[in-house]
Short mmCIF file of C-alpha atoms and ligand atoms in Angstrom, two decimals:
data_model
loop_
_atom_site.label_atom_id
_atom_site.label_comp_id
_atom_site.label_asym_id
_atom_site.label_seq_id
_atom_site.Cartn_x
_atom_site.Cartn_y
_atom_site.Cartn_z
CA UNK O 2 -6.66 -24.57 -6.91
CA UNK O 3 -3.89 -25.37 -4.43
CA UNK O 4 -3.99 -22.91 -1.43
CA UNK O 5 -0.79 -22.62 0.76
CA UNK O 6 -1.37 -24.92 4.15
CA UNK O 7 -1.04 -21.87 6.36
CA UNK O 8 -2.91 -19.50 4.66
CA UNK O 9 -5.19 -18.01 8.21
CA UNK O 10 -7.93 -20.06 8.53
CA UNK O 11 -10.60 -17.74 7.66
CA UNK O 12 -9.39 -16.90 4.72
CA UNK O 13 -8.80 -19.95 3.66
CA UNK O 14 -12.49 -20.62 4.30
CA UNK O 15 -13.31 -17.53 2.54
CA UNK O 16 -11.62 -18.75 -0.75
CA UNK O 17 -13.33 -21.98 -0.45
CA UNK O 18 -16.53 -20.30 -0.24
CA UNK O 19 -15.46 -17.58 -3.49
CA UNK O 20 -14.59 -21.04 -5.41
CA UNK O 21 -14.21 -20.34 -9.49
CA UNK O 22 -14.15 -16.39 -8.30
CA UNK O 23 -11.28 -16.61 -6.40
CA UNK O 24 -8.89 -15.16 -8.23
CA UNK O 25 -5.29 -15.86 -5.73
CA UNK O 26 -2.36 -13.79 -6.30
CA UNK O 27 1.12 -12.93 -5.16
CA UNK O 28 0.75 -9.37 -3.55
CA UNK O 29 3.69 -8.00 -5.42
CA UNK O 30 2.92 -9.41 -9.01
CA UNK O 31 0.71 -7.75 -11.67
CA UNK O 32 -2.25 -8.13 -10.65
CA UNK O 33 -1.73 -8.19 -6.74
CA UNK O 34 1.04 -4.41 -7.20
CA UNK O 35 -2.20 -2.61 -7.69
CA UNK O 36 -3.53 -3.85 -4.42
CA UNK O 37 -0.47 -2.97 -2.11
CA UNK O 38 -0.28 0.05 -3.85
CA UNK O 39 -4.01 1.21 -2.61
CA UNK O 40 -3.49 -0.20 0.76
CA UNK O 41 0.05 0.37 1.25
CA UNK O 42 -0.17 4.20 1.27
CA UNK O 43 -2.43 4.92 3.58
CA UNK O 44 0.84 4.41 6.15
CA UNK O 45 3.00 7.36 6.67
CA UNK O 46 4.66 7.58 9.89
CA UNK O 47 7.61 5.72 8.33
CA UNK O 48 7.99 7.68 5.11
CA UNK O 49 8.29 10.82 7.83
CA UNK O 50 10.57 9.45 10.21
CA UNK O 51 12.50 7.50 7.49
CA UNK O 52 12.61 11.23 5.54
CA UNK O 53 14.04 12.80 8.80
CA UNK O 54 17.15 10.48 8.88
CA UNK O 55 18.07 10.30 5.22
CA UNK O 56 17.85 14.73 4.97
CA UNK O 57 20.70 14.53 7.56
CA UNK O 58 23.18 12.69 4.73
CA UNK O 59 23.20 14.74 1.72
CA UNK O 60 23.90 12.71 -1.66
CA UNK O 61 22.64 10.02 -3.44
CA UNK O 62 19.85 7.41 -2.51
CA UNK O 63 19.43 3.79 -3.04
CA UNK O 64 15.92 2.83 -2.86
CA UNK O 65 15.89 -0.56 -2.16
CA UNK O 66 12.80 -2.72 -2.81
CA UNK O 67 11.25 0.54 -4.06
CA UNK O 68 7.91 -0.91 -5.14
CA UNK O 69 5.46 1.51 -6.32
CA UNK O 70 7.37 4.31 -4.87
CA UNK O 71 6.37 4.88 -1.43
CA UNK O 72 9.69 6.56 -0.16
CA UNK O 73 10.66 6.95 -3.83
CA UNK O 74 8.44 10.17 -4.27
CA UNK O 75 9.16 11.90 -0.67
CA UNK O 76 13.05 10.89 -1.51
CA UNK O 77 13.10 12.58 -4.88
CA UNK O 78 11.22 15.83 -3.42
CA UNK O 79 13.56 15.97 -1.01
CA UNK O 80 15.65 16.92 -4.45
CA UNK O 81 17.91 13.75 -4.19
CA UNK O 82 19.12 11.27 -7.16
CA UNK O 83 17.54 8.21 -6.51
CA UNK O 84 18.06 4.77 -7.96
CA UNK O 85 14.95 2.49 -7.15
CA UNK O 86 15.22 -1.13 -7.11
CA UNK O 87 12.30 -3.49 -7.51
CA UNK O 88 11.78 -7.16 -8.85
CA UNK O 89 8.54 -6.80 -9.66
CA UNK O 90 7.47 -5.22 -13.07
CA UNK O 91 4.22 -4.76 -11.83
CA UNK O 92 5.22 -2.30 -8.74
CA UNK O 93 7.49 -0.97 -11.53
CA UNK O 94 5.01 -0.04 -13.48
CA UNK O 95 3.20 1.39 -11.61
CA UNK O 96 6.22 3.57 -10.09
CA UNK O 97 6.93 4.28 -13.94
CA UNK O 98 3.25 6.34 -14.00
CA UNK O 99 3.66 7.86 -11.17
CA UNK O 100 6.77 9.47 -12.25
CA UNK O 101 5.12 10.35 -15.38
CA UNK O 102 2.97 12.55 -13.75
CA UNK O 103 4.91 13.60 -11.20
CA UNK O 104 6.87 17.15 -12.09
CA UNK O 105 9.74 17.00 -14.57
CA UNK O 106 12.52 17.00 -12.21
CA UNK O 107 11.95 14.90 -9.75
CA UNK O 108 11.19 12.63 -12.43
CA UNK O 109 14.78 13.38 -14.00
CA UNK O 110 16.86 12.54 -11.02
CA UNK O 111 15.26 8.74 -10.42
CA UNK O 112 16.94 5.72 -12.47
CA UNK O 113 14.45 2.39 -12.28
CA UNK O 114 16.38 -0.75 -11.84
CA UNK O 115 14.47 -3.78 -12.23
CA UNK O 116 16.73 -6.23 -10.14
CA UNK O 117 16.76 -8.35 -7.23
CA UNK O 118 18.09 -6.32 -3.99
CA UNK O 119 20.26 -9.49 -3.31
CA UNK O 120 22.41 -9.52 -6.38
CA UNK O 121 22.13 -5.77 -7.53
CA UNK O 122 25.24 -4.42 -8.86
CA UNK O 123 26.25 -0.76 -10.17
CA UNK O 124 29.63 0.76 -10.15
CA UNK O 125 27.39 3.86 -8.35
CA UNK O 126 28.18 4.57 -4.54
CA UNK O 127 25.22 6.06 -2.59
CA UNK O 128 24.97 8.42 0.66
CA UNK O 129 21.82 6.47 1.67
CA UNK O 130 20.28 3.24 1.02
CA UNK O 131 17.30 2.81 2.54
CA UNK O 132 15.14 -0.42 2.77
CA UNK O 133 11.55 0.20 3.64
CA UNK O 134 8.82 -1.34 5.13
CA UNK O 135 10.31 -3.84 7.11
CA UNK O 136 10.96 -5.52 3.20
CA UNK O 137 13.80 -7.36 4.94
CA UNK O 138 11.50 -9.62 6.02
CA UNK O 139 10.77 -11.05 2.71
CA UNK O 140 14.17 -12.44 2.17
CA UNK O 141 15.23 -15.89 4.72
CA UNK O 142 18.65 -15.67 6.24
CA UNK O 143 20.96 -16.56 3.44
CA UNK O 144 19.25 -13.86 1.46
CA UNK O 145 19.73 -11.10 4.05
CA UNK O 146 23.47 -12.33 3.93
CA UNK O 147 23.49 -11.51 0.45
CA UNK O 148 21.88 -8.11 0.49
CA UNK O 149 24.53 -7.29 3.35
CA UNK O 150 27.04 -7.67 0.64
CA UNK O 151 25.12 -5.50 -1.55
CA UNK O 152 24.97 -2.88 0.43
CA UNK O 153 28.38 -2.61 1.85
CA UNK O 154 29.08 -2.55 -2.08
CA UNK O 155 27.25 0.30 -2.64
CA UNK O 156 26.99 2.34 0.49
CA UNK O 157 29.68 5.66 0.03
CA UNK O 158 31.96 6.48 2.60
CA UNK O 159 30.24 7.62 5.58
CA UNK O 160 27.29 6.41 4.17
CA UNK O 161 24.21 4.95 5.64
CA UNK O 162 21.79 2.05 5.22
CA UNK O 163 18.22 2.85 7.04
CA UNK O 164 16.03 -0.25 6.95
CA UNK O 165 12.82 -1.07 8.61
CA UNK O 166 11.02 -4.43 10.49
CA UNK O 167 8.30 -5.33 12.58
CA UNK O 168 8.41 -7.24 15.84
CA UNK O 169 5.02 -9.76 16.96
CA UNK O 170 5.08 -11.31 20.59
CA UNK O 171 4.92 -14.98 20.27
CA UNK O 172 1.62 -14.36 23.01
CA UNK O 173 -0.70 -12.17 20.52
CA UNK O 174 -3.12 -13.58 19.20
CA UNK O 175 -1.91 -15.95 16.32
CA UNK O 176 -5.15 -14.61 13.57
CA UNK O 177 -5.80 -11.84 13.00
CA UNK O 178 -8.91 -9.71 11.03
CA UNK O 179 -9.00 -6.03 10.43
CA UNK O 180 -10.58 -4.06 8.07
CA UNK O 181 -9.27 -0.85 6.38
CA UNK O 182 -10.00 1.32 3.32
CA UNK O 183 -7.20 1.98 0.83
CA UNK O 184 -6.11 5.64 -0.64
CA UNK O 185 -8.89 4.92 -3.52
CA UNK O 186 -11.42 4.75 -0.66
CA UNK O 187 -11.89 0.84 -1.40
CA UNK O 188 -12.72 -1.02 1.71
CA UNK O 189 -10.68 -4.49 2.56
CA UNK O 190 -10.34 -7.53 4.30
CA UNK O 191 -6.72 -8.21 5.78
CA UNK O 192 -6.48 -11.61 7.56
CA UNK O 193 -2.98 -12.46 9.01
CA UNK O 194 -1.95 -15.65 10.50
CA UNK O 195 1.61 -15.48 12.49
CA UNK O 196 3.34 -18.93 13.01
CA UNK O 197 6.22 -18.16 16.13
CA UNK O 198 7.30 -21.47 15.21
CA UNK O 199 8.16 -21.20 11.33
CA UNK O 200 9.35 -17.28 12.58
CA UNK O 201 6.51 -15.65 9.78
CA UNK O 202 3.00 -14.62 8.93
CA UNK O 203 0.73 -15.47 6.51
CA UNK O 204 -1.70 -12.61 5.42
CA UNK O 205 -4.18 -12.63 2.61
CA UNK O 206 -5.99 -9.51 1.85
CA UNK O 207 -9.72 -9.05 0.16
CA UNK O 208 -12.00 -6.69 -1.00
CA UNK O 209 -14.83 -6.06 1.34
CA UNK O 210 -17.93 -7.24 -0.87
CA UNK O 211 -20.18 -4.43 -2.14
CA UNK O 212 -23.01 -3.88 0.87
CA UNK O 213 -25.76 -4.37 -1.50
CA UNK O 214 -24.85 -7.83 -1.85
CA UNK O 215 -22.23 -10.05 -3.63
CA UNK O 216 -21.73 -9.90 -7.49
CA UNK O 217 -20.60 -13.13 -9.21
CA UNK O 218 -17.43 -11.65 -10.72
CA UNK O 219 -13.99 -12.67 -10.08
CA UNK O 220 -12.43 -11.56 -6.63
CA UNK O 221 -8.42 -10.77 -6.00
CA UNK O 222 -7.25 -12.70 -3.12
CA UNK O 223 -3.71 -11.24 -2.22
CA UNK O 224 -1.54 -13.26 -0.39
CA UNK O 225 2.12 -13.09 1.20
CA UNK O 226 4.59 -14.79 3.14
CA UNK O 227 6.53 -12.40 5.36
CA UNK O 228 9.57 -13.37 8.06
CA UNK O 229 9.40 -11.72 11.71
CA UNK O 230 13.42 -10.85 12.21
CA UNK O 231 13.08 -8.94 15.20
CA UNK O 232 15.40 -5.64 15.82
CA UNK O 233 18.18 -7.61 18.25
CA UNK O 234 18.73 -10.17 15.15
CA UNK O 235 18.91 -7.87 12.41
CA UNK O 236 21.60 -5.71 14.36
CA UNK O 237 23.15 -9.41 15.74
CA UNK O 238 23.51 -10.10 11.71
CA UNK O 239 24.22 -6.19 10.66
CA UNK O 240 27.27 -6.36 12.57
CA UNK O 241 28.59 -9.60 11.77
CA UNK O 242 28.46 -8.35 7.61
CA UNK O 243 30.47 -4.78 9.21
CA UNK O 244 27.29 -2.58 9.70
CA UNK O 245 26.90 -1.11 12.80
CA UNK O 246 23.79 0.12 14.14
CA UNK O 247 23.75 3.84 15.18
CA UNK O 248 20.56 4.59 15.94
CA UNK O 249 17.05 2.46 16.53
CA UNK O 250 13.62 4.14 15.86
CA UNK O 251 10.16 2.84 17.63
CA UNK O 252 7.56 3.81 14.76
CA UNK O 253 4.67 2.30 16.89
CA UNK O 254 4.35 1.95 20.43
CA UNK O 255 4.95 -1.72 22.67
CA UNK O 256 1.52 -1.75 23.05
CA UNK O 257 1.19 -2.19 19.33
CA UNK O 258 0.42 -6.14 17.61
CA UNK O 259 2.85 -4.82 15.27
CA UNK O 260 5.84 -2.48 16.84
CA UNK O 261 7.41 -0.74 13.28
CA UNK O 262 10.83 -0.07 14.16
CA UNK O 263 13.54 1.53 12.10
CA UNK O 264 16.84 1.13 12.20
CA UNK O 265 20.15 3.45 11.10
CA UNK O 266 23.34 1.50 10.09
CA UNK O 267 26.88 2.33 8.81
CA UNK O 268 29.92 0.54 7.68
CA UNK O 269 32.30 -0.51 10.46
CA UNK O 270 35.49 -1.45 8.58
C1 SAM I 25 6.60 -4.29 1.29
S1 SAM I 25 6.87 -3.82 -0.39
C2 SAM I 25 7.70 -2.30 -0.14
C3 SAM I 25 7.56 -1.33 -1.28
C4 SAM I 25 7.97 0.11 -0.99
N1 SAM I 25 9.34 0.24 -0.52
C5 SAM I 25 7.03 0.74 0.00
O1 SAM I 25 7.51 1.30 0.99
O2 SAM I 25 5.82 0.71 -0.21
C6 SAM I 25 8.12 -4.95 -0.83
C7 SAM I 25 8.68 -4.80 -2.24
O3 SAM I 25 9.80 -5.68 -2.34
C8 SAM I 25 9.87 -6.17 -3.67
N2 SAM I 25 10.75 -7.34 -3.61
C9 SAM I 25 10.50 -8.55 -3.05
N3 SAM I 25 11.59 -9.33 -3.13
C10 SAM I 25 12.55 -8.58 -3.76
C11 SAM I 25 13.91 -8.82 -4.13
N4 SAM I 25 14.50 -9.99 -3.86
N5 SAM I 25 14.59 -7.82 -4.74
C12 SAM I 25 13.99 -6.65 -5.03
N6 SAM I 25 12.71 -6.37 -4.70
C13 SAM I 25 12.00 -7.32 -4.07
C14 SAM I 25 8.41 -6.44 -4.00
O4 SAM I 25 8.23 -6.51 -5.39
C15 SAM I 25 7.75 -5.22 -3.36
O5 SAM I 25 7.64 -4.17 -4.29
#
């Protein structure tokens, strides 16, 4: 197995130690959706303040980078239409069963869209389209460009785009272990690794073994690759593509390794 050179170095050493068990994924594909689904909802400071600034603009939402429906579900109970674009079938999927057991009409107003954010293209305009948890950062520079375009393309008039991103000081601690238990009350491992130099972080997430010792079965090692683009660039680049920013949010505060912030943008021109 080839590991990825910056992988944090624990977990790295971790993997070598799981060998033939180690079963390394992609965090967003099929097998790794079902892992940032569990430990992806336990978060919901952004979903309320993100909630707050999209009541104030009645009309259609584009949920950008919708995954397994995070803000999709809050977005559609707030009794919008909501379009929800993801790449990943997995996330999808799983989106797909939520809304099957989710009431009849919210799941009537919400249109999946498997498509890359960059590219997307519908001859729908939207009142919001929102961007969430700080999912910017998985796109490099030229692919921010492009989703710039796409949203200018689809915002409405008047309309605004409300995305998300986190901020690391370059003097925190480059590794990084913490240990939290997802909504299905499974316990993990989250290792991150944040290289100032290449402007990202590295993290790899496990399941905590079982206490009474470890089993011999396989073991999902998540892993993802995710840009810092701190608040001044993203509003630096929002208003070169004609999107102003109106209003900045601090979701977590400076003492914070990661400071959340959320920003409010609208067309200029
Ligand atoms: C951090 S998750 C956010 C999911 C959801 N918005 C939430 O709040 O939980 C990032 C999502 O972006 C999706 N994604 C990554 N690159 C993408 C692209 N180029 N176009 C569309 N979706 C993409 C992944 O599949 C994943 O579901």
């Amino acid at each position: 197995m080839t590991l990825q050179t910056d992988l944090p170095h624990q977990a790295r050493e971790l993997v070598t130690k799981l060998g033939d068990r180690a079963v390394v994924c992609d965090l967003y594909d099929r097998t790794g959706s079902a892992v940032y689904h569990d430990v992806a909802g336990t978060d919901t400071q952004e979903v309320r303040e993100l909630i707050a600034l999209v009541r104030r603009v009645p009309g259609p939402v584009l949920d950008l980078a919708a995954g397994s429906g995070r803000l999709t579900l809050p977005l559609l109970a707030l009794g919008r239409e909501v379009t929800a674009v993801d790449l990943s079938e997995g996330m999808l999927g799983l989106l797909a069963a939520r809304l099957e057991e989710a009431p009849a009409r919210l799941r009537e107003r919400c249109t999946l869209v498997r498509a890359d954010m960059r590219t997307f293209s519908s001859p729908s305009r939207f009142a919001v389209i929102v961007l969430g948890t700080s999912s910017i950062s998985l796109l490099d520079a030229e692919g921010r460009a492009a989703l710039y375009g796409t949203v200018r393309a689809h915002l409405a008039p008047g309309g605004r785009f409300v995305l998300s991103t986190v901020e690391l000081d370059a003097m925190d601690g480059h590794e990084v272990e913490v240990g939290f238990v997802g909504v299905s009350g499974r316990s993990y491992r989250f290792f991150e690794r944040w290289n100032p130099d290449a402007g990202h972080r590295v993290v790899a997430i496990f399941p905590e073994e079982p206490p009474d010792g470890p089993s011999d079965g396989p073991v999902t090692v998540c892993t993802s690759t995710i840009a810092v683009v701190p608040a001044d660039r993203l509003e630096a680049e929002l208003t070169r593509a004609g999107l102003a920013v109106r209003s900045r949010h601090a979701l977590t505060g400076p003492g914070a390794r990661h400071r959340d912030i959320l920003l409010e943008a609208e067309v200029t021109e």
